[in-house]
Structure formats: C-alpha cells, structure tokens
Amino acid sequence: MKRIGLLTSGGDCQALNAAMRGVVKTIAHSGQPVEIYGFLDGYRGLIYGNFRMLTGSDFSGILTKGGTILGSSRTPFKTITEPDENGLDKVEAMKQNYYKLKLDCLVVLGGNGSHKTANLLSKEGLNIVTLPKTIDNDLWGTDMTFGFQSAVDIATQAIDCIHTTAASHGRVFIVEVMGHKVGWLTLNAGMAGGADIILIPEIPYDIDKVVDKIEEREKSGSKFTIIAVAEGAVSKEVAKLSKKDRKKLAEKPGYPSVSYEIAAQIQEKTGREVRVTVPGHTQRGGSPCPYDRVFATRLGAEAGELILNNEYGFMVGYRNREIVKVPLDKVAGKLKYLDPDATIIKEAKLTGICFGD
Ligand code: F6P
C-alpha cells in the first residue's frame, strides 16, 4: 500500500491536472494499492490539515482541464518558518499532518518558491517528489516546465490579434507578457508572433534604441510596430540601481507597469500613437496545449515510478531532451535566466528583431 499526499502550490498553470493524473495512473497501473490525499490550496492544506481523499475516478477526464482540481495558493517561503497569526509553527504542522496520515510521500507541483519549501520539508525528513510547473519556465534544473508552452500559445495569439489591428491603424502596439523576472515567455511568444522589438529582463533596454527601431521601420515603409515587453523588463538606468533602490522605485506611485512607461516615452519621443495590451492571467488559463498534456503526463509517470521505487528528494525535470531526476537542494533557490548570449537571441537579432540594447 502506498499513501501519497498531493498538492499544487503557487500560481497555477495549464497541465497541473494532467501531471497529477500521470502520477496516479502510473501507480494504479502498477497494481500497487494506493491511497491519495489531496491537500487543498497548496501548502495551506498541509499546514491546516485540509485534504480530500481521492480515488482513481477523480483523475479521470482531467487531462485537458485547466487550473487544478486541488486549488492552489501562494505560501511565501520567506515566512514559512515564522508562526502564523495564531502562533502555529507551520513547518511543524506540515510534518505532523504528514505523519498523522502515515504518508509514504508527498508530491509537490510547484515553481520556485514551492521548491524552496519542498526542499526544506525534504531536509526535515519527509519523502518528497516534485514536478516543475510554471508558465515562466524559470525553474533551475529543467529545460522546460509544464504550462510554459500553453502560455506561449496564448501570448502568441494575443500578439497575432494585435498584429492585424496595428496594421490597420498604423500604430505602435505593446503587448505585455508575463514571466516574472525572466524573459522566456516573452522571447518565445514574441518570436512566434513576429514582434519587431522584444524587451526582456535579461537584456536591459535603452529607450532610444527602441525609438530608433520604430523610426527605421517607418522609413522603410512599415506603418506599425509590435513590441513584446516582458512584465519584468528593465531599462539600462534601472538595471544599474541596487536591489534596494529598485525596490524603492517600484514602491513609488507611477505607471501601472513597465509597458505603460515605455508607451509614454515612445509617445513623447515620436509623437506616435501607442497602445498597450496586457493579456495577463489569460496566459495561465484554459486547457493545456497538446505539448503540455504529453509533457506533464511524462513527468507525472516518471514521478510515479520514483515513488514505486521509493526514491525521494528529487524534482523530475527535463534536460537535453531526456527526463532526469534532479536533487531538490540543487533546484531550490535558483532562478533559470535566459542567457543574453544564447543562440536563439543571436538568431532573433539576425532576423532584425531589436532587443533595445
Ligand atoms: O509565476 C507565474 C506568474 O503568472 C508570473 O508570470 C506572474 O508574475 C505572477 O505569477 C502573477 O502572480 P499572481 O497570480 O499572484 O498575480
């Protein structure tokens, strides 16, 4: 008998359900009897003992379903070792609930913050297996996270739609793409959507270079320009600031996001009409794309196999086109940034895409 806890933590993404289904189907298919405890709303469910007993039928028909059947929440790692408002020791509470239910292991589907907590619980002696989820694709130790390709599809569709209206009106359009502090999503959606300018956090931009590109396009007869801006994009000036000064600047009242600031600067410098579109959380919503369904199922199946083999303390990741197991302490606390010298960026530049550098 295997007694397994499952939880989905942090911002949701597509294919969370597909991944859990992969884990459960693999164990069930092995013939090993299994009891599944689904903790509700991420680590919160584990802390406060909120769970649902699940059976195989709960995982039937969810391959294509967006969101997570367990619910999710953000439980910041920064405060995980601090008592809650009622003085509860959260780490101790998670351990107690794990032991009370006599779990053999806990499967955590999460991104960066969730992996820090997963690593901490693993160090505290719990058997943990994790799966890499996030539309940001910023998790260390895996070339790809599930949710990413689905989000690329949605952001690309947004850029595609903007393209036609931008062409009709001869306007400059900014599409702001999610991705937190990294530019994976913006780069991929930007290239797929034929953006003329792509601004990502890893390559701080010079607004004058952005303006030059718009004018160069105008001179060559293109009446419109599409700019894909990562929500975490920074100017060269801001990039020079210390972390503390950047935080202070972000706290000052100002533009709703970096895209609006860029739009105002372009408008002022060129006199052209600029519009901003923010697809926002639509990028995390809806059904997973076929790639993510397959990918999440594969990762889930491999996690199921680790559990059957009693191998714990790993994230199931994907490197150089192979599924790999990565020790949790190698994953936790590191962000996977885009390398500004990566060949994909070189190739994008070869085709004339401007990165504002
Ligand atoms: O990490 C996924 C993500 O969608 C980021 O791209 C974005 O910065 C953040 O979550 C938004 O968080 P929230 O859902 O809490 O607004």
Coordinates of C-alpha atoms and ligand atoms in Angstrom, one line a residue:
M1 CA 0.0 0.0 0.0
K2 CA 1.2 3.5 -0.9
R3 CA -0.2 6.5 0.9
I4 CA 0.5 9.6 -1.2
G5 CA -0.1 13.3 -0.5
L6 CA -0.5 15.6 -3.5
L7 CA -0.5 19.4 -3.5
T8 CA -0.3 22.1 -6.1
S9 CA 1.3 25.3 -4.9
G10 CA 1.9 28.9 -6.2
G11 CA 0.4 30.5 -9.3
D12 CA -1.5 27.9 -11.2
C13 CA -0.7 26.9 -14.8
Q14 CA -2.0 24.6 -17.5
A15 CA -1.4 20.8 -17.2
L16 CA -1.3 20.6 -13.4
N17 CA -4.2 18.1 -13.6
A18 CA -2.5 16.2 -16.4
A19 CA 0.6 15.9 -14.3
M20 CA -1.2 14.6 -11.2
R21 CA -3.2 12.2 -13.4
G22 CA 0.1 10.9 -14.8
V23 CA 1.4 10.2 -11.2
V24 CA -1.8 8.5 -10.1
K25 CA -2.4 6.4 -13.2
T26 CA 1.2 5.1 -13.1
I27 CA 0.9 3.9 -9.5
A28 CA -2.6 2.5 -10.1
H29 CA -1.4 0.7 -13.3
S30 CA 1.4 -1.0 -11.4
G31 CA -1.2 -2.8 -9.4
Q32 CA 0.1 -1.4 -6.1
P33 CA -2.8 -0.4 -3.9
V34 CA -2.8 3.4 -3.3
E35 CA -4.4 5.9 -1.1
I36 CA -4.3 9.5 -2.3
Y37 CA -4.6 12.5 0.0
G38 CA -5.2 15.7 -2.0
F39 CA -4.2 18.8 0.1
L40 CA -6.3 21.8 -0.7
D41 CA -5.0 25.2 -1.8
G42 CA -1.3 24.3 -1.8
Y43 CA 0.9 24.1 1.4
R44 CA -2.0 25.8 3.2
G45 CA -3.9 22.5 3.1
L46 CA -0.9 20.6 4.5
I47 CA -0.4 23.2 7.3
Y48 CA -4.0 23.2 8.4
G49 CA -4.8 19.6 7.6
N50 CA -7.3 20.4 4.9
F51 CA -7.4 17.5 2.5
R52 CA -9.7 15.3 0.4
M53 CA -9.3 11.6 -0.1
L54 CA -9.2 11.0 -3.8
T55 CA -9.7 7.9 -5.9
G56 CA -8.8 7.0 -9.5
S57 CA -12.1 8.4 -10.7
D58 CA -11.1 11.9 -9.5
F59 CA -8.3 11.8 -12.1
S60 CA -10.4 10.6 -14.9
G61 CA -11.3 13.2 -17.6
I62 CA -8.9 15.8 -16.2
L63 CA -6.1 15.5 -18.8
T64 CA -7.5 18.5 -20.7
K65 CA -8.8 20.5 -17.7
G66 CA -7.1 23.8 -16.9
G67 CA -6.4 25.0 -13.3
T68 CA -6.0 22.5 -10.6
I69 CA -8.6 20.2 -9.0
L70 CA -6.9 20.8 -5.7
G71 CA -6.8 24.6 -5.7
S72 CA -3.6 26.5 -5.2
S73 CA -2.3 29.4 -3.1
R74 CA 0.9 31.2 -2.5
T75 CA 2.6 30.4 0.8
P76 CA 5.7 32.5 0.7
F77 CA 8.9 30.7 1.7
K78 CA 10.1 33.9 3.3
T79 CA 7.6 33.5 6.2
I80 CA 7.3 29.7 6.2
T81 CA 9.4 29.4 9.3
E82 CA 7.5 32.2 11.1
P83 CA 4.5 31.3 13.2
D84 CA 1.1 32.1 11.7
E85 CA -1.3 34.7 13.3
N86 CA -2.3 32.2 15.9
G87 CA 1.2 31.2 16.8
L88 CA 1.2 27.9 14.9
D89 CA 4.6 26.6 13.8
K90 CA 3.8 26.0 10.1
V91 CA 6.7 23.7 9.3
E92 CA 6.0 21.5 12.4
A93 CA 2.3 21.5 11.5
M94 CA 3.1 20.2 8.0
K95 CA 5.3 17.5 9.4
Q96 CA 2.6 16.5 12.0
N97 CA -0.1 16.2 9.3
Y98 CA 2.2 14.2 7.1
Y99 CA 3.0 11.7 10.0
K100 CA -0.6 11.6 11.3
L101 CA -1.8 10.4 7.8
K102 CA 1.2 8.0 7.7
L103 CA 2.1 9.2 4.3
D104 CA 4.8 7.4 2.3
C105 CA 5.5 10.6 0.4
L106 CA 4.3 14.0 -0.7
V107 CA 4.2 15.1 -4.3
V108 CA 4.5 18.8 -4.8
L109 CA 3.7 20.5 -8.1
G110 CA 5.3 23.9 -7.9
G111 CA 7.6 26.6 -9.1
N112 CA 10.4 28.5 -7.5
G113 CA 9.1 29.4 -4.0
S114 CA 7.3 26.0 -3.7
H115 CA 10.6 24.2 -4.4
K116 CA 12.3 26.0 -1.5
T117 CA 9.6 24.8 0.9
A118 CA 9.7 21.3 -0.7
N119 CA 13.5 21.2 -0.1
L120 CA 13.1 22.3 3.5
L121 CA 10.5 19.6 4.1
S122 CA 12.8 17.0 2.5
K123 CA 15.6 18.2 4.8
E124 CA 13.2 17.8 7.7
G125 CA 12.9 14.1 6.8
L126 CA 9.7 13.9 4.7
N127 CA 9.8 11.9 1.5
I128 CA 9.2 14.4 -1.3
V129 CA 9.0 14.2 -5.1
T130 CA 8.3 17.4 -7.1
L131 CA 7.2 18.3 -10.5
P132 CA 8.2 21.6 -12.3
K133 CA 5.2 23.8 -13.1
T134 CA 5.1 27.4 -14.2
I135 CA 4.4 29.5 -17.3
D136 CA 7.6 31.4 -16.5
N137 CA 9.9 28.5 -17.3
D138 CA 12.3 29.9 -14.7
L139 CA 12.9 26.8 -12.7
W140 CA 16.5 25.7 -12.3
G141 CA 17.4 22.1 -13.2
T142 CA 14.9 21.7 -16.1
D143 CA 15.0 23.0 -19.6
M144 CA 11.2 23.2 -19.6
T145 CA 8.4 23.5 -17.1
F146 CA 4.8 22.4 -17.9
G147 CA 2.5 25.3 -18.5
F148 CA 5.1 27.2 -20.5
Q149 CA 4.2 26.0 -24.0
S150 CA 0.5 26.6 -23.3
A151 CA 1.2 30.1 -22.2
V152 CA 3.4 30.7 -25.2
D153 CA 0.4 29.7 -27.4
I154 CA -1.9 32.2 -25.6
A155 CA 0.6 35.1 -25.6
T156 CA 1.3 34.4 -29.3
Q157 CA -2.4 34.5 -30.1
A158 CA -2.6 37.9 -28.4
I159 CA 0.3 39.2 -30.5
D160 CA -1.3 37.7 -33.6
C161 CA -4.6 39.5 -32.9
I162 CA -2.8 42.8 -32.2
H163 CA -0.9 42.5 -35.5
T164 CA -3.9 42.9 -37.6
T165 CA -5.3 45.9 -35.8
A166 CA -1.9 47.5 -35.5
A167 CA -1.5 47.2 -39.3
S168 CA -5.0 48.7 -39.9
H169 CA -4.3 51.7 -37.8
G170 CA -0.6 52.2 -38.3
R171 CA 0.0 52.2 -34.6
V172 CA 2.8 51.2 -32.2
F173 CA 1.5 48.4 -30.0
I174 CA 3.0 47.0 -26.9
V175 CA 1.9 43.5 -25.7
E176 CA 3.0 42.9 -22.1
V177 CA 3.8 39.3 -21.5
M178 CA 4.0 37.5 -18.1
G179 CA 7.2 35.7 -16.9
H180 CA 8.0 37.3 -13.6
K181 CA 11.8 38.1 -13.6
V182 CA 12.7 36.2 -16.7
G183 CA 12.1 36.6 -20.5
W184 CA 11.5 33.0 -21.7
L185 CA 7.8 33.6 -22.4
T186 CA 8.2 37.0 -24.0
L187 CA 11.1 35.8 -26.2
N188 CA 9.2 32.8 -27.5
A189 CA 5.8 34.4 -27.9
G190 CA 7.5 37.5 -29.4
M191 CA 9.3 35.5 -32.0
A192 CA 6.3 33.3 -32.7
G193 CA 4.1 36.4 -33.1
G194 CA 6.6 38.2 -35.3
A195 CA 7.2 41.1 -32.8
D196 CA 9.6 43.7 -34.2
I197 CA 11.0 44.6 -30.7
I198 CA 11.3 42.2 -27.7
L199 CA 12.3 43.6 -24.3
I200 CA 13.2 41.1 -21.6
P201 CA 14.7 41.4 -18.1
E202 CA 18.0 39.7 -19.1
I203 CA 18.7 42.5 -21.7
P204 CA 18.1 45.9 -20.2
Y205 CA 16.8 48.3 -22.8
D206 CA 17.7 51.7 -24.0
I207 CA 14.5 53.6 -24.9
D208 CA 16.4 55.5 -27.7
K209 CA 17.3 52.2 -29.4
V210 CA 13.6 51.2 -29.2
V211 CA 12.6 54.6 -30.8
D212 CA 15.4 54.2 -33.5
K213 CA 13.9 50.8 -34.5
I214 CA 10.4 52.3 -34.8
E215 CA 11.7 55.1 -36.9
E216 CA 13.7 52.8 -39.1
R217 CA 10.6 50.7 -39.7
E218 CA 8.6 53.8 -40.6
K219 CA 11.3 54.9 -43.1
S220 CA 11.3 51.5 -44.7
G221 CA 7.5 51.7 -45.2
S222 CA 6.2 49.8 -42.2
K223 CA 3.5 51.8 -40.6
F224 CA 3.2 49.8 -37.5
T225 CA 5.4 48.2 -34.9
I226 CA 4.8 45.4 -32.4
I227 CA 6.7 45.4 -29.2
A228 CA 6.6 42.4 -26.9
V229 CA 7.5 43.6 -23.4
A230 CA 8.2 41.2 -20.5
E231 CA 6.5 42.3 -17.3
G232 CA 9.9 42.2 -15.7
A233 CA 11.7 44.2 -18.4
V234 CA 14.1 46.9 -17.1
S235 CA 15.8 49.9 -18.7
K236 CA 19.5 50.3 -18.6
E237 CA 19.2 53.0 -16.0
V238 CA 17.1 50.9 -13.7
A239 CA 19.4 47.9 -14.2
K240 CA 22.2 49.9 -12.7
L241 CA 20.4 50.5 -9.4
S242 CA 21.0 48.5 -6.3
K243 CA 18.3 46.0 -5.3
K244 CA 17.2 48.3 -2.5
D245 CA 16.9 51.3 -4.8
R246 CA 15.0 49.3 -7.3
K247 CA 12.5 48.3 -4.6
K248 CA 12.1 51.9 -3.5
L249 CA 11.4 52.9 -7.1
A250 CA 8.8 50.2 -7.6
E251 CA 7.0 51.4 -4.5
K252 CA 6.7 55.0 -5.8
P253 CA 3.3 55.7 -7.4
G254 CA 3.7 55.7 -11.2
Y255 CA 2.7 53.7 -14.2
P256 CA 0.7 50.5 -13.7
S257 CA 3.5 48.5 -15.3
V258 CA 6.7 49.0 -17.3
S259 CA 4.8 48.8 -20.6
Y260 CA 2.9 52.0 -19.8
E261 CA 6.1 53.8 -19.0
I262 CA 7.6 52.6 -22.3
A263 CA 4.5 53.6 -24.2
A264 CA 4.6 57.2 -22.7
Q265 CA 8.2 57.6 -23.5
I266 CA 7.7 56.4 -27.1
Q267 CA 4.7 58.7 -27.5
E268 CA 6.7 61.6 -26.2
K269 CA 9.8 61.0 -28.3
T270 CA 8.0 60.2 -31.6
G271 CA 4.6 61.7 -31.3
R272 CA 3.1 58.4 -32.5
E273 CA 0.0 56.8 -31.0
V274 CA 1.0 53.8 -28.8
R275 CA -1.4 51.3 -27.3
V276 CA -0.7 48.8 -24.5
T277 CA -2.4 45.3 -24.3
V278 CA -1.9 43.2 -21.2
P279 CA -3.2 39.6 -21.7
G280 CA -2.3 39.0 -18.0
H281 CA -3.7 35.9 -16.4
T282 CA -5.3 34.6 -19.6
Q283 CA -1.8 33.3 -20.2
R284 CA -2.2 30.9 -17.3
G285 CA -5.7 29.9 -18.1
G286 CA -7.7 27.4 -20.1
S287 CA -6.9 24.0 -21.4
P288 CA -3.2 22.8 -21.7
C289 CA -1.9 22.6 -25.3
P290 CA -1.1 19.1 -26.6
Y291 CA 2.6 19.5 -25.9
D292 CA 1.9 20.3 -22.3
R293 CA -0.5 17.4 -22.0
V294 CA 2.1 15.0 -23.2
F295 CA 5.0 16.6 -21.3
A296 CA 3.1 16.7 -18.0
T297 CA 1.9 13.1 -18.4
R298 CA 5.5 12.0 -19.0
L299 CA 6.8 13.9 -15.9
G300 CA 4.0 12.6 -13.8
A301 CA 4.6 9.0 -15.0
E302 CA 8.3 9.3 -14.1
A303 CA 7.4 10.7 -10.7
G304 CA 5.0 7.7 -10.2
E305 CA 7.9 5.4 -11.0
L306 CA 10.2 7.2 -8.5
I307 CA 7.5 6.7 -5.8
L308 CA 7.2 3.0 -6.7
N309 CA 10.9 2.6 -6.3
N310 CA 10.9 4.6 -3.0
E311 CA 13.3 7.2 -4.5
Y312 CA 12.7 10.6 -2.9
G313 CA 14.2 14.0 -2.6
F314 CA 14.0 14.7 -6.4
M315 CA 12.4 17.0 -8.9
V316 CA 11.5 15.3 -12.1
G317 CA 12.9 17.5 -14.8
Y318 CA 13.8 17.6 -18.5
R319 CA 17.3 18.2 -19.7
N320 CA 18.8 17.8 -23.2
R321 CA 15.6 16.0 -24.3
E322 CA 15.7 13.5 -21.5
I323 CA 13.7 13.2 -18.4
V324 CA 16.0 13.4 -15.4
K325 CA 15.8 13.4 -11.6
V326 CA 17.4 16.5 -10.0
P327 CA 18.2 16.6 -6.3
L328 CA 15.9 19.1 -4.6
D329 CA 18.7 21.1 -3.0
K330 CA 20.1 21.7 -6.5
V331 CA 16.8 23.2 -7.6
A332 CA 15.8 25.3 -4.6
G333 CA 16.6 29.0 -4.5
K334 CA 17.9 29.4 -8.1
L335 CA 16.3 31.1 -11.0
K336 CA 16.9 30.0 -14.5
Y337 CA 17.5 33.2 -16.5
L338 CA 17.8 33.4 -20.3
D339 CA 21.4 33.8 -21.4
P340 CA 21.7 37.1 -23.4
D341 CA 24.3 35.3 -25.5
A342 CA 22.1 32.3 -26.2
T343 CA 22.0 31.3 -29.9
I344 CA 18.2 31.9 -30.0
I345 CA 18.8 35.6 -29.2
K346 CA 21.6 35.8 -31.8
E347 CA 19.2 34.3 -34.4
A348 CA 16.4 36.6 -33.4
K349 CA 18.8 39.5 -33.9
L350 CA 19.9 38.1 -37.3
T351 CA 16.3 38.4 -38.5
G352 CA 16.2 42.1 -37.4
I353 CA 14.4 41.8 -34.1
C354 CA 15.5 44.6 -31.8
F355 CA 16.1 43.9 -28.1
G356 CA 16.7 47.6 -27.2
D357 CA 20.4 47.0 -26.4
Ligands
F6P1 O1 4.6 32.7 -11.8 C1 3.6 32.8 -12.6 C2 3.0 34.2 -12.7 O2 1.9 34.1 -13.6 C3 4.0 35.2 -13.2 O3 4.2 35.2 -14.6 C4 3.4 36.5 -12.7 O4 4.4 37.5 -12.5 C5 2.8 36.0 -11.4 O5 2.6 34.6 -11.5 C6 1.4 36.7 -11.1 O6 1.1 36.3 -9.9 P1 -0.4 36.4 -9.3 O7 -1.2 35.3 -9.9 O8 -0.2 36.2 -7.8 O9 -0.9 37.7 -9.6

